[in-house]
Short mmCIF file of N, CA, C and O in Angstrom, two decimals:
data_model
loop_
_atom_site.label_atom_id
_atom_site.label_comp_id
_atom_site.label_asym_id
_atom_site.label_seq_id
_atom_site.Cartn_x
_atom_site.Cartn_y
_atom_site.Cartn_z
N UNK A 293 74.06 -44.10 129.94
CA UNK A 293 74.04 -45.32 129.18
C UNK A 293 74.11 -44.95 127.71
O UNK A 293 73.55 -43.97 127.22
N UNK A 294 74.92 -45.89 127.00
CA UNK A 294 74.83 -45.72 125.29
C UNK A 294 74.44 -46.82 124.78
O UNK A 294 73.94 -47.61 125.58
N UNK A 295 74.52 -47.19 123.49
CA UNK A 295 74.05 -48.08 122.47
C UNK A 295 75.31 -48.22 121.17
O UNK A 295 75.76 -47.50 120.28
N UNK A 296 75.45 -49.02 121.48
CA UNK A 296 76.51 -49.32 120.15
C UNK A 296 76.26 -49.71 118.73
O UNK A 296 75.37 -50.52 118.45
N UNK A 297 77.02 -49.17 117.86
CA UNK A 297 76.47 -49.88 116.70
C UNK A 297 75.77 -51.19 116.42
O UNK A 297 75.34 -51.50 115.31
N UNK A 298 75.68 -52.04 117.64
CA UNK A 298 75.14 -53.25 117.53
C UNK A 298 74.13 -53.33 117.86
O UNK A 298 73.62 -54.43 117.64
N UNK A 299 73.20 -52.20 118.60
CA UNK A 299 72.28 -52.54 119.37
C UNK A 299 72.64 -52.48 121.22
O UNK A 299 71.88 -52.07 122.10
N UNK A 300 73.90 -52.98 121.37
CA UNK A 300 74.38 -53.21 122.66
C UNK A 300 74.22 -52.31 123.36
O UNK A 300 74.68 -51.24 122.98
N UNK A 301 73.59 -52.36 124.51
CA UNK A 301 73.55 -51.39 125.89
C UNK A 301 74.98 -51.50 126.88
O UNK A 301 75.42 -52.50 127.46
N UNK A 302 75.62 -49.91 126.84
CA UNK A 302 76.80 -49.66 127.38
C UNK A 302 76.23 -48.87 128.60
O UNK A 302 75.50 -47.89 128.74
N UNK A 303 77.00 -49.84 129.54
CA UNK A 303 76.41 -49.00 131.02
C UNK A 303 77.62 -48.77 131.76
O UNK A 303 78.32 -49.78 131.91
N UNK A 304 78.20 -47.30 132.43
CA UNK A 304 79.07 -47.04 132.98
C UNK A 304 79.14 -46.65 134.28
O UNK A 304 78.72 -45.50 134.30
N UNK A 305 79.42 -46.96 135.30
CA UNK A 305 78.99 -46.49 136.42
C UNK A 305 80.22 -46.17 137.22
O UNK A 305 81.29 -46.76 137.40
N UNK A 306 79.83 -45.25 137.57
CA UNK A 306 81.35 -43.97 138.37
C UNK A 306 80.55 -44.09 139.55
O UNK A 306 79.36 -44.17 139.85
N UNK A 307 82.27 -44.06 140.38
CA UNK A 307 81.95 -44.18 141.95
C UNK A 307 82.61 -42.89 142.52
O UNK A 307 83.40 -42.38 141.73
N UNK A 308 82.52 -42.40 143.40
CA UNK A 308 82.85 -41.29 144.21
C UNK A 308 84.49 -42.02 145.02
O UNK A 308 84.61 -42.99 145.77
N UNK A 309 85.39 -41.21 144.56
CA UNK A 309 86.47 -41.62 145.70
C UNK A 309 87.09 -42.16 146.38
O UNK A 309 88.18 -42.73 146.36
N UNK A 310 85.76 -41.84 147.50
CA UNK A 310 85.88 -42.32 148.86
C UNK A 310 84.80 -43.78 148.73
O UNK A 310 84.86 -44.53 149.71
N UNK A 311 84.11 -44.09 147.90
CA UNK A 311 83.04 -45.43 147.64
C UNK A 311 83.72 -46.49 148.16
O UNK A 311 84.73 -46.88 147.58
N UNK A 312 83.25 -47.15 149.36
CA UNK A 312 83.87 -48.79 149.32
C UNK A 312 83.53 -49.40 148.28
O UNK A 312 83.56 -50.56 148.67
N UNK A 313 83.14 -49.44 146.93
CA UNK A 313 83.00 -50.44 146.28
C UNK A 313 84.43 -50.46 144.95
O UNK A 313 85.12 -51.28 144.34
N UNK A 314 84.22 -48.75 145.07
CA UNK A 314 85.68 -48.05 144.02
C UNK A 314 87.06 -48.66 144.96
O UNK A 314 88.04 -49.06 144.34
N UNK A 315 87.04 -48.70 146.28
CA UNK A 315 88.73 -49.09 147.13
C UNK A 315 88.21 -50.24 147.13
O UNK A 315 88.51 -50.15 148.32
N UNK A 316 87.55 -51.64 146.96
CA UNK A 316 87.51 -53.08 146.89
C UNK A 316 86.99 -53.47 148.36
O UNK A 316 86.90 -54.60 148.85
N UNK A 317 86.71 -52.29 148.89
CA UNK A 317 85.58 -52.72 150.53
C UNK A 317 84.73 -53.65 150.43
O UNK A 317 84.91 -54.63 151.14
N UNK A 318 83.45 -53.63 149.43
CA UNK A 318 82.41 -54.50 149.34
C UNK A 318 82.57 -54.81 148.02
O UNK A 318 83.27 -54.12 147.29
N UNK A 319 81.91 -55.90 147.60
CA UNK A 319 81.67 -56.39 146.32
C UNK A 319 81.26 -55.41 144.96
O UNK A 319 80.19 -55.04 145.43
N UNK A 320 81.32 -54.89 143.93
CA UNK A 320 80.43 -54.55 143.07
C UNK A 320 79.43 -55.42 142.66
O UNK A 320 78.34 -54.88 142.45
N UNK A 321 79.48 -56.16 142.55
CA UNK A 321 77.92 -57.04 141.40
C UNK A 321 76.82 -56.48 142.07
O UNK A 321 76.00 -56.00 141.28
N UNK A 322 76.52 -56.37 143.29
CA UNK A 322 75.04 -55.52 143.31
C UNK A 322 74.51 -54.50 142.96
O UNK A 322 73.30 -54.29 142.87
N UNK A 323 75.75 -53.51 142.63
CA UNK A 323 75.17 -52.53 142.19
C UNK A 323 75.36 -52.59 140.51
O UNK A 323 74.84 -51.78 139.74
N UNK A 324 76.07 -53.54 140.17
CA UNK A 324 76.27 -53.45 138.04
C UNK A 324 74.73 -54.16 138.31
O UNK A 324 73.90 -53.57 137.62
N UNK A 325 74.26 -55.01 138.94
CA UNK A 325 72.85 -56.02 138.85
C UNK A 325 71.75 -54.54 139.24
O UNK A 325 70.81 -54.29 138.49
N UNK A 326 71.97 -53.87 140.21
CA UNK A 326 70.82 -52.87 140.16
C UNK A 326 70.99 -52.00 138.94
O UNK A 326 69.94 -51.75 138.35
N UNK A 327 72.16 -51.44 138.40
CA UNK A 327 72.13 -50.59 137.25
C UNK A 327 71.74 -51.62 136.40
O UNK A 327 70.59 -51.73 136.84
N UNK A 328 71.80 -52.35 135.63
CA UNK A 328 71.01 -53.37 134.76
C UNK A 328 69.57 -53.62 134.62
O UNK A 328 68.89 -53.64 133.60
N UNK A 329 69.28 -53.78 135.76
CA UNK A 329 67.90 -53.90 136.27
C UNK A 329 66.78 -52.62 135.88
O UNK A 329 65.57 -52.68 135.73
N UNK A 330 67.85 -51.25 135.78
CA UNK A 330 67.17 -50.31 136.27
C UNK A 330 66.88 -49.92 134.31
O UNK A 330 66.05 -49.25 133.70
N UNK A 331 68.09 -50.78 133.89
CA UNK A 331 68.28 -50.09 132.58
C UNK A 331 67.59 -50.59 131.10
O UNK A 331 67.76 -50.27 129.93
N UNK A 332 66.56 -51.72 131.92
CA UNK A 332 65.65 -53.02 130.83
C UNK A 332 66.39 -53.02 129.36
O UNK A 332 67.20 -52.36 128.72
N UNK A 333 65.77 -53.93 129.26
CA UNK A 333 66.02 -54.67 127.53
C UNK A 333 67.18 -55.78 127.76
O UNK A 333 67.67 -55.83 128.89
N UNK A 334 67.56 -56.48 126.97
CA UNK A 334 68.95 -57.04 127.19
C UNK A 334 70.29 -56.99 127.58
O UNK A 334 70.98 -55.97 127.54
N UNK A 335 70.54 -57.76 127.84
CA UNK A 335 72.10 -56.88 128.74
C UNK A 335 73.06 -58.19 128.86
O UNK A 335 72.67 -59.36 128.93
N UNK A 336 74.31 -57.78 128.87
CA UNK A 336 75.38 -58.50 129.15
C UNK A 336 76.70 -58.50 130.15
O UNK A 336 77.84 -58.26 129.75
N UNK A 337 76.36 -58.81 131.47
CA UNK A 337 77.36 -58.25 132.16
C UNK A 337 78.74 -59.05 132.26
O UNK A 337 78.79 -60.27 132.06
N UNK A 338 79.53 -58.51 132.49
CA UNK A 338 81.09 -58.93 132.43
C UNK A 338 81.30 -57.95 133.47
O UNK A 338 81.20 -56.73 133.42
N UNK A 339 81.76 -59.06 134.83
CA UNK A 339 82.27 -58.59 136.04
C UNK A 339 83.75 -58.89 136.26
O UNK A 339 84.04 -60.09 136.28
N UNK A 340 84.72 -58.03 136.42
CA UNK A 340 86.27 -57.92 136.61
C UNK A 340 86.81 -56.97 136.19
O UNK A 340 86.00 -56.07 135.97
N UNK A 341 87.89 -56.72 135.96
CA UNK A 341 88.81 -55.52 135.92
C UNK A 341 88.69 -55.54 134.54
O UNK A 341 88.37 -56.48 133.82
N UNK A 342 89.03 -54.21 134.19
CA UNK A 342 89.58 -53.78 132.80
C UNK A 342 90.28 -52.95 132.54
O UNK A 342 90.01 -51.77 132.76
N UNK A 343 91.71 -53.48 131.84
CA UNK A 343 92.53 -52.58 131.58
C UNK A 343 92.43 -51.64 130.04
O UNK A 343 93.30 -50.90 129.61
N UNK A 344 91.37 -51.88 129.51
CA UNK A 344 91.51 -51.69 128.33
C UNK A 344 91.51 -49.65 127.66
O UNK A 344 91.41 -48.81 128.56
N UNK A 345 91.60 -49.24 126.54
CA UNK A 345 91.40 -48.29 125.97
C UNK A 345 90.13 -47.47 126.69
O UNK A 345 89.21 -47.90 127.38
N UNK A 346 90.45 -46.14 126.27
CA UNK A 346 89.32 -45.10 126.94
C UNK A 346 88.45 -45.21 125.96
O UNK A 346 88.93 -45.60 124.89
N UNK A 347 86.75 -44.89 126.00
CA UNK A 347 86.01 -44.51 125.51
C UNK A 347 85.46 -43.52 125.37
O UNK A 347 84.50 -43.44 124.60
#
């Protein structure tokens, strides 16, 4: 997890491979909601794809 110049909590979560959640088997939101959960303070989740720039 990082922190952005704003304060903002950046949470990244890598899946293995073979993960049904990485090939679209099961849903993600339970596990961005358990990493959140796990990660306190405020948070903002945005669930869907992103094509955007590397970090």
């Amino acid at each position: 997890m990082s922190v952005d110049q704003f304060g903002i909590n950046h949470l990244n979560v890598g899946h293995d491979p073979s993960c049904p959640v990485l090939r679209g088997t099961v849903d993600d939101a339970p596990d961005v909601l358990r990493a959140a959960a796990a990660a306190g303070g405020p948070i903002l989740i945005v669930l869907g794809d992103f094509e955007g720039g590397a970090e």
